[in-house]
Amino acid sequence: MTASDCLFCKIVAEEIPAEIVYESADAIAFRDINPQAPTHVLIVPRRHIATINELENSDTDAVGQLFLAARDIARQEGFADDGYRVTMNCNGAAGQTVFHIHLHLLGGRNFTWPPG
Ligand code: 5GP
Ligand code: ZN
């Protein structure tokens, strides 16, 4: 399913440009327009899923693919061994602003815990 008003569906469809760093059959990744770290990549399933709350039991592969992409991009960007942060926000309290699930992959600096 493609949501016609969804920004990330439009990036997947190449209707809106983005700096794509990874593509597979089920997922793509592109650089965040407002990076919070030297590398800040958003990894999204090609198929529209609005939030974690909309995940179906059958979506395990789609979600797993996002983490495999994070693993590969972290190696590609050179910070796999140093460490990196992977985050998925869900709904307003967590600060989700684009309602097409995406894994934030942040690397290239040290991170604090707990996050803000
Ligand atoms: P959220 O707040 O939903 O977890 O993350 C949405 C992310 O999408 C933000 O980090 C924001 O900077 C990024 N973003 C918003 N609009 C665009 C855009 O048009 N292009 C790209 N590449 N990133 C965007
Ligand atoms: Zn979408």
PDB file of C-alpha atoms and ligand atoms in Angstrom:
ATOM      1  CA  MET A   1       0.000   0.000   0.000  1.00  0.00           C
ATOM      2  CA  THR A   2       1.184   3.518  -0.805  1.00  0.00           C
ATOM      3  CA  ALA A   3      -0.194   6.493   1.066  1.00  0.00           C
ATOM      4  CA  SER A   4      -0.515   9.263  -1.513  1.00  0.00           C
ATOM      5  CA  ASP A   5       0.094  11.986   1.077  1.00  0.00           C
ATOM      6  CA  CYS A   6       3.091  10.273   2.680  1.00  0.00           C
ATOM      7  CA  LEU A   7       6.477  11.978   2.332  1.00  0.00           C
ATOM      8  CA  PHE A   8       8.480   8.771   2.612  1.00  0.00           C
ATOM      9  CA  CYS A   9       6.251   6.929   0.097  1.00  0.00           C
ATOM     10  CA  LYS A  10       7.062   9.801  -2.280  1.00  0.00           C
ATOM     11  CA  ILE A  11      10.794   9.374  -1.633  1.00  0.00           C
ATOM     12  CA  VAL A  12      10.455   5.603  -2.213  1.00  0.00           C
ATOM     13  CA  ALA A  13       8.650   6.378  -5.494  1.00  0.00           C
ATOM     14  CA  GLU A  14      11.396   8.903  -6.400  1.00  0.00           C
ATOM     15  CA  GLU A  15       8.785  11.673  -6.652  1.00  0.00           C
ATOM     16  CA  ILE A  16      10.783  13.653  -4.068  1.00  0.00           C
ATOM     17  CA  PRO A  17      14.600  13.605  -4.236  1.00  0.00           C
ATOM     18  CA  ALA A  18      16.733  12.215  -1.443  1.00  0.00           C
ATOM     19  CA  GLU A  19      20.345  11.136  -1.079  1.00  0.00           C
ATOM     20  CA  ILE A  20      19.833   7.398  -1.164  1.00  0.00           C
ATOM     21  CA  VAL A  21      22.622   5.353   0.431  1.00  0.00           C
ATOM     22  CA  TYR A  22      21.110   1.854   0.363  1.00  0.00           C
ATOM     23  CA  GLU A  23      18.467   0.011  -1.626  1.00  0.00           C
ATOM     24  CA  SER A  24      17.123  -3.523  -1.390  1.00  0.00           C
ATOM     25  CA  ALA A  25      13.954  -5.217  -2.587  1.00  0.00           C
ATOM     26  CA  ASP A  26      12.084  -4.291   0.590  1.00  0.00           C
ATOM     27  CA  ALA A  27      13.832  -1.227   2.041  1.00  0.00           C
ATOM     28  CA  ILE A  28      15.639   1.959   1.135  1.00  0.00           C
ATOM     29  CA  ALA A  29      17.781   4.323   3.178  1.00  0.00           C
ATOM     30  CA  PHE A  30      18.531   7.996   2.627  1.00  0.00           C
ATOM     31  CA  ARG A  31      20.261  10.813   4.499  1.00  0.00           C
ATOM     32  CA  ASP A  32      18.144  12.812   6.955  1.00  0.00           C
ATOM     33  CA  ILE A  33      17.550  16.392   5.793  1.00  0.00           C
ATOM     34  CA  ASN A  34      18.301  17.666   9.319  1.00  0.00           C
ATOM     35  CA  PRO A  35      21.126  15.428  10.550  1.00  0.00           C
ATOM     36  CA  GLN A  36      21.633  14.983  14.298  1.00  0.00           C
ATOM     37  CA  ALA A  37      25.025  13.277  13.911  1.00  0.00           C
ATOM     38  CA  PRO A  38      27.815  13.213  11.294  1.00  0.00           C
ATOM     39  CA  THR A  39      25.900  10.321   9.716  1.00  0.00           C
ATOM     40  CA  HIS A  40      22.110  10.331  10.101  1.00  0.00           C
ATOM     41  CA  VAL A  41      20.322   7.930   7.790  1.00  0.00           C
ATOM     42  CA  LEU A  42      16.637   6.983   7.702  1.00  0.00           C
ATOM     43  CA  ILE A  43      15.886   3.362   6.787  1.00  0.00           C
ATOM     44  CA  VAL A  44      12.331   2.759   5.603  1.00  0.00           C
ATOM     45  CA  PRO A  45      10.332  -0.182   4.267  1.00  0.00           C
ATOM     46  CA  ARG A  46       9.174   0.391   0.694  1.00  0.00           C
ATOM     47  CA  ARG A  47       5.670  -0.570   1.819  1.00  0.00           C
ATOM     48  CA  HIS A  48       3.737   2.033   3.797  1.00  0.00           C
ATOM     49  CA  ILE A  49       3.340   1.216   7.500  1.00  0.00           C
ATOM     50  CA  ALA A  50       2.361   4.274   9.539  1.00  0.00           C
ATOM     51  CA  THR A  51       3.698   3.440  13.005  1.00  0.00           C
ATOM     52  CA  ILE A  52       4.933   0.495  15.067  1.00  0.00           C
ATOM     53  CA  ASN A  53       1.346   0.173  16.305  1.00  0.00           C
ATOM     54  CA  GLU A  54       0.185  -0.777  12.792  1.00  0.00           C
ATOM     55  CA  LEU A  55       2.677  -3.657  12.460  1.00  0.00           C
ATOM     56  CA  GLU A  56       1.167  -7.057  11.696  1.00  0.00           C
ATOM     57  CA  ASN A  57       2.623 -10.351  12.919  1.00  0.00           C
ATOM     58  CA  SER A  58       3.477 -11.061   9.289  1.00  0.00           C
ATOM     59  CA  ASP A  59       5.727  -7.961   9.126  1.00  0.00           C
ATOM     60  CA  THR A  60       8.673  -9.624  10.903  1.00  0.00           C
ATOM     61  CA  ASP A  61      10.685  -9.841   7.686  1.00  0.00           C
ATOM     62  CA  ALA A  62       9.969  -6.224   6.702  1.00  0.00           C
ATOM     63  CA  VAL A  63      11.149  -5.025  10.120  1.00  0.00           C
ATOM     64  CA  GLY A  64      14.117  -7.385  10.191  1.00  0.00           C
ATOM     65  CA  GLN A  65      15.265  -6.006   6.849  1.00  0.00           C
ATOM     66  CA  LEU A  66      15.553  -2.535   8.407  1.00  0.00           C
ATOM     67  CA  PHE A  67      18.048  -3.813  10.980  1.00  0.00           C
ATOM     68  CA  LEU A  68      20.048  -5.717   8.377  1.00  0.00           C
ATOM     69  CA  ALA A  69      20.238  -2.485   6.404  1.00  0.00           C
ATOM     70  CA  ALA A  70      21.434  -0.646   9.543  1.00  0.00           C
ATOM     71  CA  ARG A  71      24.172  -3.263   9.985  1.00  0.00           C
ATOM     72  CA  ASP A  72      25.339  -2.870   6.388  1.00  0.00           C
ATOM     73  CA  ILE A  73      25.199   0.942   6.332  1.00  0.00           C
ATOM     74  CA  ALA A  74      27.104   1.176   9.636  1.00  0.00           C
ATOM     75  CA  ARG A  75      29.877  -0.912   8.069  1.00  0.00           C
ATOM     76  CA  GLN A  76      29.714   1.138   4.857  1.00  0.00           C
ATOM     77  CA  GLU A  77      29.954   4.427   6.802  1.00  0.00           C
ATOM     78  CA  GLY A  78      32.849   3.102   8.894  1.00  0.00           C
ATOM     79  CA  PHE A  79      31.488   3.240  12.462  1.00  0.00           C
ATOM     80  CA  ALA A  80      30.260  -0.335  12.949  1.00  0.00           C
ATOM     81  CA  ASP A  81      32.959  -1.155  15.510  1.00  0.00           C
ATOM     82  CA  ASP A  82      32.994   2.224  17.281  1.00  0.00           C
ATOM     83  CA  GLY A  83      29.237   2.046  17.808  1.00  0.00           C
ATOM     84  CA  TYR A  84      26.120   3.810  16.722  1.00  0.00           C
ATOM     85  CA  ARG A  85      22.520   4.538  17.690  1.00  0.00           C
ATOM     86  CA  VAL A  86      19.406   3.031  16.069  1.00  0.00           C
ATOM     87  CA  THR A  87      16.034   4.507  17.032  1.00  0.00           C
ATOM     88  CA  MET A  88      12.427   4.261  15.925  1.00  0.00           C
ATOM     89  CA  ASN A  89       9.994   6.829  17.330  1.00  0.00           C
ATOM     90  CA  CYS A  90       6.322   5.945  17.744  1.00  0.00           C
ATOM     91  CA  ASN A  91       3.647   8.652  17.831  1.00  0.00           C
ATOM     92  CA  GLY A  92       3.634  12.040  19.483  1.00  0.00           C
ATOM     93  CA  ALA A  93       5.242  11.436  22.873  1.00  0.00           C
ATOM     94  CA  ALA A  94       8.334  10.010  21.159  1.00  0.00           C
ATOM     95  CA  GLY A  95       8.437  12.814  18.589  1.00  0.00           C
ATOM     96  CA  GLN A  96       7.396  10.898  15.461  1.00  0.00           C
ATOM     97  CA  THR A  97       6.698  13.460  12.742  1.00  0.00           C
ATOM     98  CA  VAL A  98       6.608  11.323   9.578  1.00  0.00           C
ATOM     99  CA  PHE A  99       4.036   8.536   9.770  1.00  0.00           C
ATOM    100  CA  HIS A 100       5.819   5.900   7.690  1.00  0.00           C
ATOM    101  CA  ILE A 101       7.999   3.812   9.969  1.00  0.00           C
ATOM    102  CA  HIS A 102      11.714   4.534   9.767  1.00  0.00           C
ATOM    103  CA  LEU A 103      14.786   3.502  11.643  1.00  0.00           C
ATOM    104  CA  HIS A 104      17.102   6.400  12.453  1.00  0.00           C
ATOM    105  CA  LEU A 105      20.723   5.282  12.107  1.00  0.00           C
ATOM    106  CA  LEU A 106      23.049   7.783  13.777  1.00  0.00           C
ATOM    107  CA  GLY A 107      26.810   7.463  13.869  1.00  0.00           C
ATOM    108  CA  GLY A 108      30.105   9.288  13.843  1.00  0.00           C
ATOM    109  CA  ARG A 109      29.940  10.705  17.365  1.00  0.00           C
ATOM    110  CA  ASN A 110      29.344   9.532  20.942  1.00  0.00           C
ATOM    111  CA  PHE A 111      25.785   9.365  22.275  1.00  0.00           C
ATOM    112  CA  THR A 112      24.442   9.763  25.780  1.00  0.00           C
ATOM    113  CA  TRP A 113      21.911   7.591  27.590  1.00  0.00           C
ATOM    114  CA  PRO A 114      19.151   8.143  28.480  1.00  0.00           C
ATOM    115  CA  PRO A 115      18.189  10.140  25.387  1.00  0.00           C
ATOM    116  CA  GLY A 116      16.315  13.416  25.871  1.00  0.00           C
TER     117      GLY A 116
HETATM  118  P1  5GP B   1      10.652  11.298  13.173  1.00  0.00           P
HETATM  119  O1  5GP B   1      10.599  12.625  13.895  1.00  0.00           O
HETATM  120  O2  5GP B   1       9.332  10.975  12.507  1.00  0.00           O
HETATM  121  O3  5GP B   1      11.169  10.152  13.988  1.00  0.00           O
HETATM  122  O4  5GP B   1      11.736  11.489  12.029  1.00  0.00           O
HETATM  123  C1  5GP B   1      11.449  12.133  10.827  1.00  0.00           C
HETATM  124  C2  5GP B   1      12.771  12.543  10.238  1.00  0.00           C
HETATM  125  O5  5GP B   1      12.559  12.853   8.859  1.00  0.00           O
HETATM  126  C3  5GP B   1      13.389  13.773  10.884  1.00  0.00           C
HETATM  127  O6  5GP B   1      14.661  13.441  11.416  1.00  0.00           O
HETATM  128  C4  5GP B   1      13.464  14.789   9.742  1.00  0.00           C
HETATM  129  O7  5GP B   1      14.623  15.585   9.778  1.00  0.00           O
HETATM  130  C5  5GP B   1      13.413  13.909   8.510  1.00  0.00           C
HETATM  131  N1  5GP B   1      12.832  14.535   7.327  1.00  0.00           N
HETATM  132  C6  5GP B   1      11.709  15.297   7.288  1.00  0.00           C
HETATM  133  N2  5GP B   1      11.455  15.687   6.031  1.00  0.00           N
HETATM  134  C7  5GP B   1      12.446  15.163   5.252  1.00  0.00           C
HETATM  135  C8  5GP B   1      12.716  15.222   3.840  1.00  0.00           C
HETATM  136  O8  5GP B   1      11.991  15.824   3.048  1.00  0.00           O
HETATM  137  N3  5GP B   1      13.827  14.567   3.416  1.00  0.00           N
HETATM  138  C9  5GP B   1      14.655  13.880   4.272  1.00  0.00           C
HETATM  139  N4  5GP B   1      15.720  13.273   3.732  1.00  0.00           N
HETATM  140  N5  5GP B   1      14.414  13.801   5.598  1.00  0.00           N
HETATM  141  C10 5GP B   1      13.324  14.434   6.086  1.00  0.00           C
HETATM  142 ZN    ZN B   2       4.395   5.970   3.387  1.00  0.00          ZN
END
